[in-house]
PDB file of C-alpha atoms in Angstrom:
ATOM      1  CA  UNK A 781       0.000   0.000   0.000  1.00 56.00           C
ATOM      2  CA  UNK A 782       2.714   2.729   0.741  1.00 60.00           C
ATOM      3  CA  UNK A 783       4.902   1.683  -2.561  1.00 57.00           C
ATOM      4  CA  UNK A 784       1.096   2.677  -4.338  1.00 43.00           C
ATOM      5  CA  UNK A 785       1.196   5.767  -2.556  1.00 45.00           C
ATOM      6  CA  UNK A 786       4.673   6.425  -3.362  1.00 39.00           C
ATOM      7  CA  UNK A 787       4.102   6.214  -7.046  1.00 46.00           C
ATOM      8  CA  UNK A 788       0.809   8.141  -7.075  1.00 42.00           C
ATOM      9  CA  UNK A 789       2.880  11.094  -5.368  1.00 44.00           C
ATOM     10  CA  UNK A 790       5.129  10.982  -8.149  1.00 43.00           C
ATOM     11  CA  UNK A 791       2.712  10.810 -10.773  1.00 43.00           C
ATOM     12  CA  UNK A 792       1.385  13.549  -9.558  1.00 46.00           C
ATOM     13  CA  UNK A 793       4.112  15.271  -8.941  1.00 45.00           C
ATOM     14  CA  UNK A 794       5.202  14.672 -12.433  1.00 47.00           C
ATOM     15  CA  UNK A 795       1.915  15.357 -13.954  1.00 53.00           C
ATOM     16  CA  UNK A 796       2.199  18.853 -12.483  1.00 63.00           C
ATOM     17  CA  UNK A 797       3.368  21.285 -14.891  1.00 86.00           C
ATOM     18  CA  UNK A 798       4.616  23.367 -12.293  1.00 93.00           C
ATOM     19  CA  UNK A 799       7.952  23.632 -11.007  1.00 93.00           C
ATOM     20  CA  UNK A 800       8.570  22.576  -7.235  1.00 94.00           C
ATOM     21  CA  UNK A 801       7.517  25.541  -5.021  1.00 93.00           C
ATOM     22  CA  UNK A 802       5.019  26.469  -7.136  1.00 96.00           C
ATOM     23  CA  UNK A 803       1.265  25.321  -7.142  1.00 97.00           C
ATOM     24  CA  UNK A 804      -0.755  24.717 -10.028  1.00 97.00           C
ATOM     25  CA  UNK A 805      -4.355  26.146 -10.371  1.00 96.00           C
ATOM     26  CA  UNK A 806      -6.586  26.078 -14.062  1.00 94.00           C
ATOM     27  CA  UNK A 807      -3.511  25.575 -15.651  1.00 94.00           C
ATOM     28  CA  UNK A 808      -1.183  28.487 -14.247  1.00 96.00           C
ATOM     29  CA  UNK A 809       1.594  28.421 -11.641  1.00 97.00           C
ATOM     30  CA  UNK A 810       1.415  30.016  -8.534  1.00 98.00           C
ATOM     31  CA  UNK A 811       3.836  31.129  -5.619  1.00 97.00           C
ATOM     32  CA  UNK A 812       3.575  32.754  -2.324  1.00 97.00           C
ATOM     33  CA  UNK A 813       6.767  34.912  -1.814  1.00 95.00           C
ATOM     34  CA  UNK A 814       6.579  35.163   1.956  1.00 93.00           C
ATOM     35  CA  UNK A 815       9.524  38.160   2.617  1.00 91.00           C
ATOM     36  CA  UNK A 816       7.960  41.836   3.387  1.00 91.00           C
ATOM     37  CA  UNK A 817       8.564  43.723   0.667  1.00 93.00           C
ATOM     38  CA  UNK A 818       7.385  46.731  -2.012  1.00 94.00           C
ATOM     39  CA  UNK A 819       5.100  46.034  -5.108  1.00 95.00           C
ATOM     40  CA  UNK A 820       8.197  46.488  -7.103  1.00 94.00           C
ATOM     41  CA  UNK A 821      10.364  44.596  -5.795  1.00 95.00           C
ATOM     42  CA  UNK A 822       7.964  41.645  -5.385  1.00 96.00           C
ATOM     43  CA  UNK A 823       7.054  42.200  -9.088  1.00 96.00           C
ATOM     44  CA  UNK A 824      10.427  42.232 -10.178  1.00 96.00           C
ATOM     45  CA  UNK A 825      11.076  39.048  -8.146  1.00 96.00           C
ATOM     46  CA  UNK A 826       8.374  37.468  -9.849  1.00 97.00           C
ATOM     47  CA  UNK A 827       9.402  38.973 -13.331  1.00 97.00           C
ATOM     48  CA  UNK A 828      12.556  37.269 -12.661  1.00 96.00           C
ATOM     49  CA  UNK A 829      11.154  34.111 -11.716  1.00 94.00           C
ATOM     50  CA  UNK A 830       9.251  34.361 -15.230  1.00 94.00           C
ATOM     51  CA  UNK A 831       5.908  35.413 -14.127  1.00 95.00           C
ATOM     52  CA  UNK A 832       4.349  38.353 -13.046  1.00 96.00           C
ATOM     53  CA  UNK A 833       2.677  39.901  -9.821  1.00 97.00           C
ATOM     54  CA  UNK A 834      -1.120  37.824 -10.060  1.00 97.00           C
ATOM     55  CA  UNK A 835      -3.748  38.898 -12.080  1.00 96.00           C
ATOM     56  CA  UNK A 836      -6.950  37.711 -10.462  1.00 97.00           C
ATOM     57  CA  UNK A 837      -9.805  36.632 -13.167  1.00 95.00           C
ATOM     58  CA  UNK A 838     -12.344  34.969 -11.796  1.00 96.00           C
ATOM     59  CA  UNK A 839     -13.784  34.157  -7.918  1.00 98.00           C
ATOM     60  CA  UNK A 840     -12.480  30.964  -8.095  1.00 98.00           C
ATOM     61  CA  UNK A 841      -8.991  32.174  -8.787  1.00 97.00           C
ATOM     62  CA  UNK A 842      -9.862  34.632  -5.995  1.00 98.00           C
ATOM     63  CA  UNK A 843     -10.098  31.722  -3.522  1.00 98.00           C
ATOM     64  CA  UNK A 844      -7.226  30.234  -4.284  1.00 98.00           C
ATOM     65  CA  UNK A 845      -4.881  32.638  -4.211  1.00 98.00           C
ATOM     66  CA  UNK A 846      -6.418  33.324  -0.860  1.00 98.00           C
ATOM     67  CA  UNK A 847      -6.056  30.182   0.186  1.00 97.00           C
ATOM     68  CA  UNK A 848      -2.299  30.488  -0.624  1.00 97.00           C
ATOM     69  CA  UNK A 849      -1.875  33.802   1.366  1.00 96.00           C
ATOM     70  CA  UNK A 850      -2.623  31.463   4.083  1.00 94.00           C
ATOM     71  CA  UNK A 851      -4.582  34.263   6.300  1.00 93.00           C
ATOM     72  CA  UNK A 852      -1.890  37.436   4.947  1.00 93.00           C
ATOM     73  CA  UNK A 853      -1.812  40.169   3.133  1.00 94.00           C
ATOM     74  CA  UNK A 854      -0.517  39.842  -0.168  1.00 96.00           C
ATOM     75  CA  UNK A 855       0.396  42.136  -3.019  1.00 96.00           C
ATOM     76  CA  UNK A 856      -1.372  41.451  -5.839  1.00 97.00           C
ATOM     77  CA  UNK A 857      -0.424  42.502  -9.702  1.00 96.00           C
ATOM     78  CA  UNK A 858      -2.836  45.523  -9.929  1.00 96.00           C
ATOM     79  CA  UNK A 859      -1.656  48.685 -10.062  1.00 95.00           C
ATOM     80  CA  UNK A 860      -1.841  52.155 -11.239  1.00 94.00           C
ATOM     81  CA  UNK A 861       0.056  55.000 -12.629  1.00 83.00           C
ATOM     82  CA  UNK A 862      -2.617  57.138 -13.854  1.00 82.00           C
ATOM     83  CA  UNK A 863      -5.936  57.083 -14.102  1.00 85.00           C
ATOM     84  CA  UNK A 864      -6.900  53.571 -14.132  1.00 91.00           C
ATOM     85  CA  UNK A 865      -5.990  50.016 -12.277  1.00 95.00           C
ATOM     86  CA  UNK A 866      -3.549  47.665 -14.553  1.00 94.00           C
ATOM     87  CA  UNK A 867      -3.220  44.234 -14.070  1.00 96.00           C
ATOM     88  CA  UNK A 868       1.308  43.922 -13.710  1.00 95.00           C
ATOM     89  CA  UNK A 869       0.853  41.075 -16.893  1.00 93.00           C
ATOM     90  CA  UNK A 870      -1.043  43.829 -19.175  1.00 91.00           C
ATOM     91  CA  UNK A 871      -4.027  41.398 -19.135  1.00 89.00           C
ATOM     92  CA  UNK A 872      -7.238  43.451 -19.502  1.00 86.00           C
ATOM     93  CA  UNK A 873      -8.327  44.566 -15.209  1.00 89.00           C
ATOM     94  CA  UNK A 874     -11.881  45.348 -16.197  1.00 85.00           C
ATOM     95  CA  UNK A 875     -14.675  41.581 -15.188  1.00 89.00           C
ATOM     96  CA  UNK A 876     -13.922  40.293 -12.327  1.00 94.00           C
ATOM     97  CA  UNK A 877     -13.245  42.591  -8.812  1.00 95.00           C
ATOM     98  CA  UNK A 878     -13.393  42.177  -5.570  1.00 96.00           C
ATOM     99  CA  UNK A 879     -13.379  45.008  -3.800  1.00 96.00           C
ATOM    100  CA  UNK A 880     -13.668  45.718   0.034  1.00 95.00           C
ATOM    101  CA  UNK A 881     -14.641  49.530  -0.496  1.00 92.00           C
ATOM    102  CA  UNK A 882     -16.120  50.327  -3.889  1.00 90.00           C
ATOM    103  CA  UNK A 883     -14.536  53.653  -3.820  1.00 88.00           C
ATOM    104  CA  UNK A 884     -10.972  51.725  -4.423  1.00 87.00           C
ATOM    105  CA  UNK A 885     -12.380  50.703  -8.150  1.00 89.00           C
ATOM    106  CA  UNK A 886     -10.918  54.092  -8.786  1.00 87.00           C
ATOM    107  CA  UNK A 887      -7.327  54.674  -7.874  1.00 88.00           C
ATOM    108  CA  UNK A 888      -6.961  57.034  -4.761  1.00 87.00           C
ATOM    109  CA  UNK A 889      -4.258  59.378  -4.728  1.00 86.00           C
ATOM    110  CA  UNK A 890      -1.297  58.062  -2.900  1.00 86.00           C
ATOM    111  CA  UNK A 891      -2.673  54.220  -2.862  1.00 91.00           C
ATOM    112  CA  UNK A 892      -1.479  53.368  -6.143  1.00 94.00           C
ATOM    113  CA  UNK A 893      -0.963  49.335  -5.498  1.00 95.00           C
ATOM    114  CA  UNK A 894      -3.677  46.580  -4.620  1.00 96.00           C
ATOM    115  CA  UNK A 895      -3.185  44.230  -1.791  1.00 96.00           C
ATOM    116  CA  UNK A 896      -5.626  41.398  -1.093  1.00 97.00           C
ATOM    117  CA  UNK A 897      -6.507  41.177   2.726  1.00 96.00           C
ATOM    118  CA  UNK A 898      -7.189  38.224   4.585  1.00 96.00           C
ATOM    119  CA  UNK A 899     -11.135  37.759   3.645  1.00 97.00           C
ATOM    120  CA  UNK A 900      -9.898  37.738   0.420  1.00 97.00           C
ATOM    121  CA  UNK A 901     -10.788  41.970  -0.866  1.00 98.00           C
ATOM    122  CA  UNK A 902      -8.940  43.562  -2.200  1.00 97.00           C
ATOM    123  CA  UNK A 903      -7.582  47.581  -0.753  1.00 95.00           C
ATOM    124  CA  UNK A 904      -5.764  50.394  -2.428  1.00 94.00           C
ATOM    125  CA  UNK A 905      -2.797  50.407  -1.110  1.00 93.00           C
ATOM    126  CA  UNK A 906       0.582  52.912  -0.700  1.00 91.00           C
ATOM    127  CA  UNK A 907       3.639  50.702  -2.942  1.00 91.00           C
ATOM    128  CA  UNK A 908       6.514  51.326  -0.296  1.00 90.00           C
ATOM    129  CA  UNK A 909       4.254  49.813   2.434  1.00 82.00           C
ATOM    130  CA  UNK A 910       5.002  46.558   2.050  1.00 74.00           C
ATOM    131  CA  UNK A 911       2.342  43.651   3.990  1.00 70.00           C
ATOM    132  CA  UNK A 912       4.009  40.466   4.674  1.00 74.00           C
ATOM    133  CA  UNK A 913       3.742  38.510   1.190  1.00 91.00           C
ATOM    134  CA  UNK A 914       3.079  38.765  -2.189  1.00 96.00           C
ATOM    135  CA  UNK A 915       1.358  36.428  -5.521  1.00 97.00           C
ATOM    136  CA  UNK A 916       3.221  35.273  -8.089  1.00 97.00           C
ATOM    137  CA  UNK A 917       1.979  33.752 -11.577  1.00 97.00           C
ATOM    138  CA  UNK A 918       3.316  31.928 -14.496  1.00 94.00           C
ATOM    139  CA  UNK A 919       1.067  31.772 -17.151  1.00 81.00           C
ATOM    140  CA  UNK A 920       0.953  30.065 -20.258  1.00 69.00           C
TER     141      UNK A 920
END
């Protein structure tokens, strides 16, 4: 029984797409970068790693990456620098939201980053502040 384990583990494991320390979710890669940090410095991290500060499409997508913060705030990809929210991949930022104060759908002055808090909402939030994680994604 444990050698059937073993090698359903690996299949898995194998089956995955996704490189170890990543997690796989509808067919993108995801990882928590845990160190405090800026938006652009966790987006460059990412950018580095070959992904991009999360976009977040759907609810379901919402949940997971939630799920991944593990109970933190995280830095998400959307940000602005001008008049509307941007999604860090360039991926259109206008269907799904889910804001915790409506008045966030339009960037405040001086909160020019997006963080999801712990019930999942997202906030307007100052860059150089940084909350104790970030999302990255690989997509493809």
């Amino acid at each position: 029984m444990q050698s059937l384990l073993l090698i359903l583990t690996v299949l898995a494991a194998v089956a995955s797409a996704c490189e170890w320390g990543w997690e796989e979710y509808n067919g993108h890669c995801y990882r928590l970068q845990s160190r405090r940090n800026t938006w652009t410095i966790h987006n460059f991290e990412c950018v580095y790693e070959g992904g991009t500060l999360t976009s977040i499409k759907s609810e379901g997508e919402n949940d997971f990456i939630r799920g991944l913060a593990g109970g933190r705030e995280v830095y998400i990809g959307g940000a602005s620098f001008g008049y509307s929210w941007e999604w860090a991949d360039h991926s259109s930022f206008y269907g799904y939201s889910n804001w915790a104060d409506q008045s966030d759908s339009y960037p405040p002055r001086g909160r020019p980053c997006i963080v999801m808090n712990p019930s999942g909402q997202w906030e307007a939030h100052c860059c150089a502040n940084p909350p104790q994680a970030a999302v990255c994604v690989r997509r493809w």
